[in-house]
Amino acid sequence: MQIIDGKKIAIEVKQEIAAKVLSMSKDQQRVPHLAAVIVGEDGAAKTYVESIQRSCKEVGFISSVYKYPEDISERELLEAIDFLNHDDEIDGYIIQLPLPKHISIDKVTEHVDPKKDIDCFHPINYGKLLLGEADFLPATPYGTIELMQRAGIEVAGKHCVVLGRSNIVGKPLAMLLAEKSAKGNATVTICHSHTENLKEICATADILLVAIGKAEMITADYVKKGAVVIDIGIHRVPDVDSPKGYRICGDVKFDEVASKCSAITPVPGGVGSMTMACLLLNTLHARLTTL
Ligand code: NDP
């Protein structure tokens, strides 16, 4: 049984990005610049943005953070986005969620210049993804596909069951797997909270990709013997035996599923590590298209 080491593969991806950035700076080219917009004081959002900054530093990108108070008006935020759209030295940026309730996420998303939309949330980029013409891919599905490819998991012709159909994970992941491309060509089934016979369908998967947001829900009886299991979920659950009082786990009950499958991603150290690496890949791509 193979434990797919997302952490190691993410380091490889970052090293490749860093090598490219080094050669850009040797050629006197401006290195990529990733910006993050954060509104309010959400702790998890701040932690994520800090980890983006650390990752940018690791690969040699410039990073910047634009912080706005919780009571910023929608108009002021849209003006701030205009500024980012027109700044030629910023290649890509993210608008960190959540946004305050008085601000329309749709309006904000649609205001982002699609060429700088490294989260791939803009409807134009989402549409291009469905057409197989994507400039950017949403970071988590991108990371999942890249991880499988680099770990030697063949998806072409396989029955992939994607558990979850959210706009940021399940749906785009299913589309990428089904895409007529070197990294796709799978036969895909999408399951969700209204799926009947969920367990039986999951147990037909050659590759089971789980993004349901339910801690350790997927037990061994959902898994065909010898299947590949990709766990995209991430949860912090109380654990009295841990000095921190909690532990991190996925949507899959790792120990019992691992003994039944041929390969599995751990949590932490699986798909999550790849998400950041792929956000950096999108930023590098945005910069390269301006050359
Ligand atoms: P959402 O809550 O947006 O979507 C969950 C999906 O799972 C929905 O489609 C829902 O169905 C389906 N679902 C929920 N419960 C069940 C159930 N009991 N049976 C079948 N289907 C069910 O979550 P996200 O897609 O945003 O995230 C999924 C997981 O991935 C989370 O654990 C999240 O933390 C993690 N994640 C990890 C990232 C990473 O970098 N590793 C990045 C983003 C997310 P329905 O549509 O019918 O409601």
mmCIF file of C-alpha atoms and ligand atoms in Angstrom:
data_model
loop_
_atom_site.group_PDB
_atom_site.id
_atom_site.type_symbol
_atom_site.label_atom_id
_atom_site.label_comp_id
_atom_site.label_asym_id
_atom_site.label_seq_id
_atom_site.Cartn_x
_atom_site.Cartn_y
_atom_site.Cartn_z
ATOM 1 C CA MET A 1 0.000 0.000 0.000
ATOM 2 C CA GLN A 2 1.316 3.408 -1.079
ATOM 3 C CA ILE A 3 0.913 6.443 1.164
ATOM 4 C CA ILE A 4 0.979 9.359 -1.263
ATOM 5 C CA ASP A 5 3.337 11.934 0.187
ATOM 6 C CA GLY A 6 1.746 15.265 -0.746
ATOM 7 C CA LYS A 7 4.191 17.186 1.375
ATOM 8 C CA LYS A 8 7.197 15.804 -0.524
ATOM 9 C CA ILE A 9 5.568 16.309 -3.921
ATOM 10 C CA ALA A 10 4.549 19.884 -3.003
ATOM 11 C CA ILE A 11 8.191 20.602 -2.111
ATOM 12 C CA GLU A 12 9.232 19.297 -5.550
ATOM 13 C CA VAL A 13 6.681 21.582 -7.238
ATOM 14 C CA LYS A 14 7.891 24.558 -5.195
ATOM 15 C CA GLN A 15 11.515 23.761 -6.081
ATOM 16 C CA GLU A 16 10.593 23.767 -9.771
ATOM 17 C CA ILE A 17 8.866 27.138 -9.341
ATOM 18 C CA ALA A 18 11.843 28.527 -7.388
ATOM 19 C CA ALA A 19 14.235 27.422 -10.161
ATOM 20 C CA LYS A 20 12.108 29.218 -12.752
ATOM 21 C CA VAL A 21 11.961 32.370 -10.610
ATOM 22 C CA LEU A 22 15.730 32.292 -10.158
ATOM 23 C CA SER A 23 16.253 32.113 -13.904
ATOM 24 C CA MET A 24 13.815 35.016 -14.376
ATOM 25 C CA SER A 25 15.749 37.188 -11.978
ATOM 26 C CA LYS A 26 19.066 36.202 -13.600
ATOM 27 C CA ASP A 27 17.549 37.398 -16.875
ATOM 28 C CA GLN A 28 16.660 40.719 -15.191
ATOM 29 C CA GLN A 29 12.952 39.917 -15.443
ATOM 30 C CA ARG A 30 10.510 40.998 -12.769
ATOM 31 C CA VAL A 31 9.684 38.039 -10.507
ATOM 32 C CA PRO A 32 6.013 37.050 -9.951
ATOM 33 C CA HIS A 33 3.988 39.064 -7.462
ATOM 34 C CA LEU A 34 1.025 37.527 -5.616
ATOM 35 C CA ALA A 35 -1.305 39.755 -3.591
ATOM 36 C CA ALA A 36 -3.965 38.827 -1.061
ATOM 37 C CA VAL A 37 -6.948 40.920 -0.018
ATOM 38 C CA ILE A 38 -8.314 40.340 3.431
ATOM 39 C CA VAL A 39 -11.367 42.008 4.951
ATOM 40 C CA GLY A 40 -12.020 41.916 8.681
ATOM 41 C CA GLU A 41 -10.388 39.851 11.397
ATOM 42 C CA ASP A 42 -11.207 36.204 10.619
ATOM 43 C CA GLY A 43 -8.471 34.124 12.313
ATOM 44 C CA ALA A 44 -8.438 31.256 9.805
ATOM 45 C CA ALA A 45 -8.289 33.698 6.889
ATOM 46 C CA LYS A 46 -5.321 35.475 8.482
ATOM 47 C CA THR A 47 -3.494 32.175 9.047
ATOM 48 C CA TYR A 48 -4.057 31.159 5.422
ATOM 49 C CA VAL A 49 -2.795 34.496 4.112
ATOM 50 C CA GLU A 50 0.299 34.232 6.328
ATOM 51 C CA SER A 51 1.004 30.796 4.897
ATOM 52 C CA ILE A 52 0.648 32.230 1.372
ATOM 53 C CA GLN A 53 3.254 34.854 2.265
ATOM 54 C CA ARG A 54 5.638 32.222 3.637
ATOM 55 C CA SER A 55 5.234 30.110 0.492
ATOM 56 C CA CYS A 56 5.854 33.125 -1.748
ATOM 57 C CA LYS A 57 9.076 33.802 0.130
ATOM 58 C CA GLU A 58 10.176 30.165 -0.280
ATOM 59 C CA VAL A 59 9.919 30.319 -4.078
ATOM 60 C CA GLY A 60 11.176 33.886 -4.502
ATOM 61 C CA PHE A 61 7.859 35.589 -5.332
ATOM 62 C CA ILE A 62 6.983 39.062 -4.118
ATOM 63 C CA SER A 63 3.866 39.012 -1.966
ATOM 64 C CA SER A 64 1.709 41.739 -0.525
ATOM 65 C CA VAL A 65 -1.377 41.850 1.655
ATOM 66 C CA TYR A 66 -4.125 44.456 1.417
ATOM 67 C CA LYS A 67 -6.074 44.568 4.674
ATOM 68 C CA TYR A 68 -9.403 46.328 4.998
ATOM 69 C CA PRO A 69 -11.687 46.802 7.994
ATOM 70 C CA GLU A 70 -14.899 44.793 8.425
ATOM 71 C CA ASP A 71 -16.989 47.915 7.737
ATOM 72 C CA ILE A 72 -15.431 48.741 4.344
ATOM 73 C CA SER A 73 -18.244 49.475 1.894
ATOM 74 C CA GLU A 74 -18.780 47.315 -1.184
ATOM 75 C CA ARG A 75 -17.953 50.302 -3.401
ATOM 76 C CA GLU A 76 -14.645 50.901 -1.580
ATOM 77 C CA LEU A 77 -13.688 47.242 -1.918
ATOM 78 C CA LEU A 78 -14.496 47.276 -5.640
ATOM 79 C CA GLU A 79 -12.273 50.365 -5.981
ATOM 80 C CA ALA A 80 -9.476 48.538 -4.175
ATOM 81 C CA ILE A 81 -9.892 45.677 -6.660
ATOM 82 C CA ASP A 82 -9.701 48.164 -9.537
ATOM 83 C CA PHE A 83 -6.371 49.253 -8.149
ATOM 84 C CA LEU A 84 -5.068 45.659 -8.176
ATOM 85 C CA ASN A 85 -6.435 45.093 -11.682
ATOM 86 C CA HIS A 86 -4.520 48.118 -12.985
ATOM 87 C CA ASP A 87 -1.253 47.564 -11.126
ATOM 88 C CA ASP A 88 1.062 46.048 -13.761
ATOM 89 C CA GLU A 89 3.417 44.773 -11.072
ATOM 90 C CA ILE A 90 0.790 42.501 -9.502
ATOM 91 C CA ASP A 91 0.359 39.298 -11.498
ATOM 92 C CA GLY A 92 -2.382 37.608 -9.530
ATOM 93 C CA TYR A 93 -4.366 38.026 -6.363
ATOM 94 C CA ILE A 94 -6.866 36.318 -4.152
ATOM 95 C CA ILE A 95 -9.789 37.816 -2.250
ATOM 96 C CA GLN A 96 -9.793 35.853 0.961
ATOM 97 C CA LEU A 97 -13.194 34.626 2.124
ATOM 98 C CA PRO A 98 -15.290 35.099 4.159
ATOM 99 C CA LEU A 99 -16.376 38.608 3.218
ATOM 100 C CA PRO A 100 -18.725 40.608 5.474
ATOM 101 C CA LYS A 101 -22.435 40.015 4.790
ATOM 102 C CA HIS A 102 -23.029 43.485 3.292
ATOM 103 C CA ILE A 103 -20.609 42.689 0.432
ATOM 104 C CA SER A 104 -21.730 40.576 -2.519
ATOM 105 C CA ILE A 105 -19.221 37.799 -3.176
ATOM 106 C CA ASP A 106 -20.543 37.483 -6.740
ATOM 107 C CA LYS A 107 -20.005 41.179 -7.454
ATOM 108 C CA VAL A 108 -16.501 41.069 -6.026
ATOM 109 C CA THR A 109 -15.595 37.887 -7.923
ATOM 110 C CA GLU A 110 -16.847 39.312 -11.194
ATOM 111 C CA HIS A 111 -14.826 42.481 -10.623
ATOM 112 C CA VAL A 112 -11.517 40.609 -10.550
ATOM 113 C CA ASP A 113 -9.555 40.828 -13.802
ATOM 114 C CA PRO A 114 -9.794 37.240 -15.162
ATOM 115 C CA LYS A 115 -6.101 37.442 -16.125
ATOM 116 C CA LYS A 116 -5.227 37.910 -12.425
ATOM 117 C CA ASP A 117 -7.816 35.496 -11.040
ATOM 118 C CA ILE A 118 -5.418 32.913 -9.589
ATOM 119 C CA ASP A 119 -8.203 31.308 -7.507
ATOM 120 C CA CYS A 120 -10.135 30.643 -10.767
ATOM 121 C CA PHE A 121 -13.409 31.915 -9.298
ATOM 122 C CA HIS A 122 -14.325 34.355 -12.097
ATOM 123 C CA PRO A 123 -17.175 33.054 -14.303
ATOM 124 C CA ILE A 124 -15.003 33.498 -17.417
ATOM 125 C CA ASN A 125 -12.284 31.284 -15.978
ATOM 126 C CA TYR A 126 -14.821 28.779 -14.681
ATOM 127 C CA GLY A 127 -16.402 28.638 -18.143
ATOM 128 C CA LYS A 128 -13.000 28.145 -19.760
ATOM 129 C CA LEU A 129 -12.362 25.288 -17.366
ATOM 130 C CA LEU A 130 -15.532 23.558 -18.556
ATOM 131 C CA LEU A 131 -14.493 24.145 -22.177
ATOM 132 C CA GLY A 132 -11.085 22.601 -21.535
ATOM 133 C CA GLU A 133 -9.428 25.965 -22.274
ATOM 134 C CA ALA A 134 -8.469 26.992 -18.744
ATOM 135 C CA ASP A 135 -5.771 29.568 -18.076
ATOM 136 C CA PHE A 136 -6.003 28.843 -14.348
ATOM 137 C CA LEU A 137 -7.325 25.877 -12.402
ATOM 138 C CA PRO A 138 -8.900 26.093 -8.936
ATOM 139 C CA ALA A 139 -6.025 25.323 -6.576
ATOM 140 C CA THR A 140 -7.426 22.300 -4.728
ATOM 141 C CA PRO A 141 -8.634 20.309 -7.775
ATOM 142 C CA TYR A 142 -5.427 21.347 -9.562
ATOM 143 C CA GLY A 143 -3.391 20.086 -6.603
ATOM 144 C CA THR A 144 -5.342 16.826 -6.522
ATOM 145 C CA ILE A 145 -4.788 16.088 -10.216
ATOM 146 C CA GLU A 146 -1.135 17.108 -10.072
ATOM 147 C CA LEU A 147 -0.573 14.978 -6.966
ATOM 148 C CA MET A 148 -2.049 11.876 -8.569
ATOM 149 C CA GLN A 149 -0.046 12.355 -11.740
ATOM 150 C CA ARG A 150 3.240 12.887 -9.934
ATOM 151 C CA ALA A 151 2.534 9.920 -7.631
ATOM 152 C CA GLY A 152 2.061 7.693 -10.687
ATOM 153 C CA ILE A 153 -1.698 7.170 -10.259
ATOM 154 C CA GLU A 154 -3.143 6.548 -13.725
ATOM 155 C CA VAL A 155 -6.664 7.984 -14.089
ATOM 156 C CA ALA A 156 -7.316 7.429 -17.817
ATOM 157 C CA GLY A 157 -10.051 4.853 -18.310
ATOM 158 C CA LYS A 158 -10.561 4.393 -14.567
ATOM 159 C CA HIS A 159 -13.864 4.793 -12.742
ATOM 160 C CA CYS A 160 -13.407 7.840 -10.497
ATOM 161 C CA VAL A 161 -16.109 8.543 -7.938
ATOM 162 C CA VAL A 162 -16.006 12.148 -6.719
ATOM 163 C CA LEU A 163 -17.783 12.558 -3.423
ATOM 164 C CA GLY A 164 -18.902 16.205 -3.177
ATOM 165 C CA ARG A 165 -20.023 18.732 -5.799
ATOM 166 C CA SER A 166 -19.003 22.126 -4.397
ATOM 167 C CA ASN A 167 -18.036 24.829 -6.869
ATOM 168 C CA ILE A 168 -14.498 25.062 -5.515
ATOM 169 C CA VAL A 169 -13.630 21.378 -5.109
ATOM 170 C CA GLY A 170 -15.936 18.538 -6.194
ATOM 171 C CA LYS A 171 -17.451 19.961 -9.379
ATOM 172 C CA PRO A 172 -14.250 21.281 -11.011
ATOM 173 C CA LEU A 173 -12.361 18.164 -9.924
ATOM 174 C CA ALA A 174 -14.926 15.934 -11.638
ATOM 175 C CA MET A 175 -14.684 18.058 -14.806
ATOM 176 C CA LEU A 176 -10.880 17.840 -14.869
ATOM 177 C CA LEU A 177 -10.941 14.082 -14.390
ATOM 178 C CA ALA A 178 -13.433 13.665 -17.232
ATOM 179 C CA GLU A 179 -11.581 16.097 -19.531
ATOM 180 C CA LYS A 180 -10.175 14.715 -22.772
ATOM 181 C CA SER A 181 -6.585 15.407 -21.757
ATOM 182 C CA ALA A 182 -3.370 13.740 -20.658
ATOM 183 C CA LYS A 183 -4.351 14.178 -16.998
ATOM 184 C CA GLY A 184 -8.005 13.213 -17.466
ATOM 185 C CA ASN A 185 -9.899 10.676 -19.595
ATOM 186 C CA ALA A 186 -11.482 9.065 -16.534
ATOM 187 C CA THR A 187 -15.051 7.819 -16.282
ATOM 188 C CA VAL A 188 -16.556 9.968 -13.558
ATOM 189 C CA THR A 189 -19.461 9.621 -11.150
ATOM 190 C CA ILE A 190 -20.356 12.582 -8.915
ATOM 191 C CA CYS A 191 -22.055 11.886 -5.572
ATOM 192 C CA HIS A 192 -23.614 14.333 -3.101
ATOM 193 C CA SER A 193 -25.982 14.511 -0.173
ATOM 194 C CA HIS A 194 -28.963 13.358 -2.278
ATOM 195 C CA THR A 195 -27.203 10.332 -3.754
ATOM 196 C CA GLU A 196 -28.992 7.047 -3.080
ATOM 197 C CA ASN A 197 -26.897 3.950 -2.353
ATOM 198 C CA LEU A 198 -23.838 6.089 -1.692
ATOM 199 C CA LYS A 199 -21.833 3.303 -0.119
ATOM 200 C CA GLU A 200 -22.478 0.897 -2.999
ATOM 201 C CA ILE A 201 -21.508 3.497 -5.614
ATOM 202 C CA CYS A 202 -18.318 4.448 -3.769
ATOM 203 C CA ALA A 203 -17.423 0.772 -3.540
ATOM 204 C CA THR A 204 -17.373 0.560 -7.361
ATOM 205 C CA ALA A 205 -14.664 3.237 -7.627
ATOM 206 C CA ASP A 206 -11.175 2.479 -8.882
ATOM 207 C CA ILE A 207 -10.308 5.915 -7.496
ATOM 208 C CA LEU A 208 -12.429 7.445 -4.743
ATOM 209 C CA LEU A 209 -11.944 11.201 -4.294
ATOM 210 C CA VAL A 210 -13.595 12.516 -1.152
ATOM 211 C CA ALA A 211 -14.546 16.163 -0.518
ATOM 212 C CA ILE A 212 -17.635 16.100 1.661
ATOM 213 C CA GLY A 213 -16.561 18.049 4.712
ATOM 214 C CA LYS A 214 -17.552 15.282 7.182
ATOM 215 C CA ALA A 215 -14.756 14.165 9.484
ATOM 216 C CA GLU A 216 -13.809 10.493 8.966
ATOM 217 C CA MET A 217 -17.177 9.589 7.438
ATOM 218 C CA ILE A 218 -15.684 7.296 4.795
ATOM 219 C CA THR A 219 -14.999 3.930 6.360
ATOM 220 C CA ALA A 220 -13.605 0.729 4.820
ATOM 221 C CA ASP A 221 -17.026 -0.449 3.644
ATOM 222 C CA TYR A 222 -17.176 2.473 1.158
ATOM 223 C CA VAL A 223 -13.972 1.287 -0.508
ATOM 224 C CA LYS A 224 -13.290 -1.456 -3.068
ATOM 225 C CA LYS A 225 -10.283 -3.613 -2.209
ATOM 226 C CA GLY A 226 -7.243 -2.255 -4.032
ATOM 227 C CA ALA A 227 -8.826 1.122 -4.852
ATOM 228 C CA VAL A 228 -6.976 4.454 -4.645
ATOM 229 C CA VAL A 229 -8.399 6.855 -2.052
ATOM 230 C CA ILE A 230 -7.790 10.600 -2.264
ATOM 231 C CA ASP A 231 -8.905 12.465 0.854
ATOM 232 C CA ILE A 232 -9.444 16.177 0.268
ATOM 233 C CA GLY A 233 -11.242 16.878 3.553
ATOM 234 C CA ILE A 234 -9.531 18.630 6.410
ATOM 235 C CA HIS A 235 -10.862 18.919 9.956
ATOM 236 C CA ARG A 236 -9.670 19.805 13.401
ATOM 237 C CA VAL A 237 -11.329 17.406 15.847
ATOM 238 C CA PRO A 238 -11.085 17.388 19.666
ATOM 239 C CA ASP A 239 -8.552 14.868 20.996
ATOM 240 C CA VAL A 240 -7.892 14.611 24.734
ATOM 241 C CA ASP A 241 -4.812 12.430 24.086
ATOM 242 C CA SER A 242 -3.097 15.148 22.072
ATOM 243 C CA PRO A 243 -1.122 17.851 23.919
ATOM 244 C CA LYS A 244 -2.847 20.421 21.701
ATOM 245 C CA GLY A 245 -6.289 19.073 22.612
ATOM 246 C CA TYR A 246 -7.107 18.396 18.946
ATOM 247 C CA ARG A 247 -5.904 16.467 15.937
ATOM 248 C CA ILE A 248 -6.180 17.023 12.192
ATOM 249 C CA CYS A 249 -8.026 14.450 10.107
ATOM 250 C CA GLY A 250 -9.746 14.112 6.750
ATOM 251 C CA ASP A 251 -13.107 12.917 5.449
ATOM 252 C CA VAL A 252 -11.715 9.358 5.395
ATOM 253 C CA LYS A 253 -11.120 7.077 8.379
ATOM 254 C CA PHE A 254 -7.474 6.622 7.488
ATOM 255 C CA ASP A 255 -6.417 3.552 9.500
ATOM 256 C CA GLU A 256 -9.183 1.211 8.449
ATOM 257 C CA VAL A 257 -9.311 2.420 4.827
ATOM 258 C CA ALA A 258 -5.511 2.317 4.387
ATOM 259 C CA SER A 259 -5.425 -1.413 5.061
ATOM 260 C CA LYS A 260 -7.897 -2.041 2.210
ATOM 261 C CA CYS A 261 -6.684 0.236 -0.584
ATOM 262 C CA SER A 262 -3.655 0.286 -2.886
ATOM 263 C CA ALA A 263 -2.822 3.958 -2.326
ATOM 264 C CA ILE A 264 -4.124 6.718 -0.062
ATOM 265 C CA THR A 265 -3.413 10.354 0.762
ATOM 266 C CA PRO A 266 -2.896 11.163 4.455
ATOM 267 C CA VAL A 267 -4.342 14.200 6.234
ATOM 268 C CA PRO A 268 -2.341 16.256 6.951
ATOM 269 C CA GLY A 269 0.403 15.801 4.379
ATOM 270 C CA GLY A 270 -1.709 14.899 1.341
ATOM 271 C CA VAL A 271 -3.807 17.088 -0.944
ATOM 272 C CA GLY A 272 -3.691 20.116 1.392
ATOM 273 C CA SER A 273 0.052 20.544 0.839
ATOM 274 C CA MET A 274 -0.523 20.696 -2.910
ATOM 275 C CA THR A 275 -3.189 23.414 -2.810
ATOM 276 C CA MET A 276 -0.678 26.127 -1.946
ATOM 277 C CA ALA A 277 1.856 24.860 -4.492
ATOM 278 C CA CYS A 278 -0.816 25.097 -7.199
ATOM 279 C CA LEU A 279 -1.801 28.634 -6.203
ATOM 280 C CA LEU A 280 1.859 29.503 -6.783
ATOM 281 C CA LEU A 281 1.784 27.686 -10.157
ATOM 282 C CA ASN A 282 -1.222 29.801 -11.172
ATOM 283 C CA THR A 283 0.654 32.975 -10.192
ATOM 284 C CA LEU A 284 3.724 31.909 -12.145
ATOM 285 C CA HIS A 285 1.489 31.218 -15.135
ATOM 286 C CA ALA A 286 -0.100 34.686 -14.808
ATOM 287 C CA ARG A 287 3.356 36.276 -14.800
ATOM 288 C CA LEU A 288 4.613 34.237 -17.758
ATOM 289 C CA THR A 289 1.630 35.244 -19.874
ATOM 290 C CA THR A 290 2.617 38.917 -19.443
ATOM 291 C CA LEU A 291 6.118 38.370 -20.915
HETATM 292 P P1 NDP B 1 -18.826 21.898 0.857
HETATM 293 O O1 NDP B 1 -19.461 21.800 2.188
HETATM 294 O O2 NDP B 1 -18.973 23.144 0.064
HETATM 295 O O3 NDP B 1 -19.371 20.691 -0.052
HETATM 296 C C1 NDP B 1 -19.536 19.408 0.475
HETATM 297 C C2 NDP B 1 -20.110 18.506 -0.582
HETATM 298 O O4 NDP B 1 -20.285 17.228 -0.005
HETATM 299 C C3 NDP B 1 -21.492 18.936 -1.069
HETATM 300 O O5 NDP B 1 -21.584 18.700 -2.450
HETATM 301 C C4 NDP B 1 -22.450 18.053 -0.291
HETATM 302 O O6 NDP B 1 -23.632 17.712 -0.990
HETATM 303 C C5 NDP B 1 -21.631 16.801 -0.113
HETATM 304 N N1 NDP B 1 -21.999 16.093 1.111
HETATM 305 C C6 NDP B 1 -22.055 16.588 2.355
HETATM 306 N N2 NDP B 1 -22.430 15.625 3.222
HETATM 307 C C7 NDP B 1 -22.628 14.504 2.505
HETATM 308 C C8 NDP B 1 -23.021 13.189 2.810
HETATM 309 N N3 NDP B 1 -23.306 12.818 4.068
HETATM 310 N N4 NDP B 1 -23.123 12.301 1.819
HETATM 311 C C9 NDP B 1 -22.848 12.649 0.544
HETATM 312 N N5 NDP B 1 -22.456 13.884 0.176
HETATM 313 C C10 NDP B 1 -22.349 14.799 1.147
HETATM 314 O O7 NDP B 1 -17.289 21.543 1.088
HETATM 315 P P2 NDP B 1 -15.989 21.880 0.188
HETATM 316 O O8 NDP B 1 -16.115 21.253 -1.135
HETATM 317 O O9 NDP B 1 -15.644 23.311 0.284
HETATM 318 O O10 NDP B 1 -14.891 21.105 1.035
HETATM 319 C C11 NDP B 1 -14.935 19.704 1.207
HETATM 320 C C12 NDP B 1 -13.847 19.281 2.168
HETATM 321 O O11 NDP B 1 -12.588 19.618 1.600
HETATM 322 C C13 NDP B 1 -13.876 19.983 3.522
HETATM 323 O O12 NDP B 1 -13.450 19.074 4.517
HETATM 324 C C14 NDP B 1 -12.886 21.111 3.376
HETATM 325 O O13 NDP B 1 -12.320 21.494 4.609
HETATM 326 C C15 NDP B 1 -11.872 20.448 2.495
HETATM 327 N N6 NDP B 1 -11.084 21.385 1.691
HETATM 328 C C16 NDP B 1 -9.757 21.142 1.657
HETATM 329 C C17 NDP B 1 -8.956 21.960 0.916
HETATM 330 C C18 NDP B 1 -7.519 21.622 0.838
HETATM 331 O O14 NDP B 1 -6.723 22.444 0.430
HETATM 332 N N7 NDP B 1 -7.135 20.398 1.214
HETATM 333 C C19 NDP B 1 -9.457 23.138 0.226
HETATM 334 C C20 NDP B 1 -10.900 23.255 0.250
HETATM 335 C C21 NDP B 1 -11.668 22.400 0.988
HETATM 336 P P3 NDP B 1 -24.730 18.810 -1.440
HETATM 337 O O15 NDP B 1 -24.141 19.501 -2.629
HETATM 338 O O16 NDP B 1 -25.902 18.006 -1.799
HETATM 339 O O17 NDP B 1 -24.915 19.715 -0.272
#
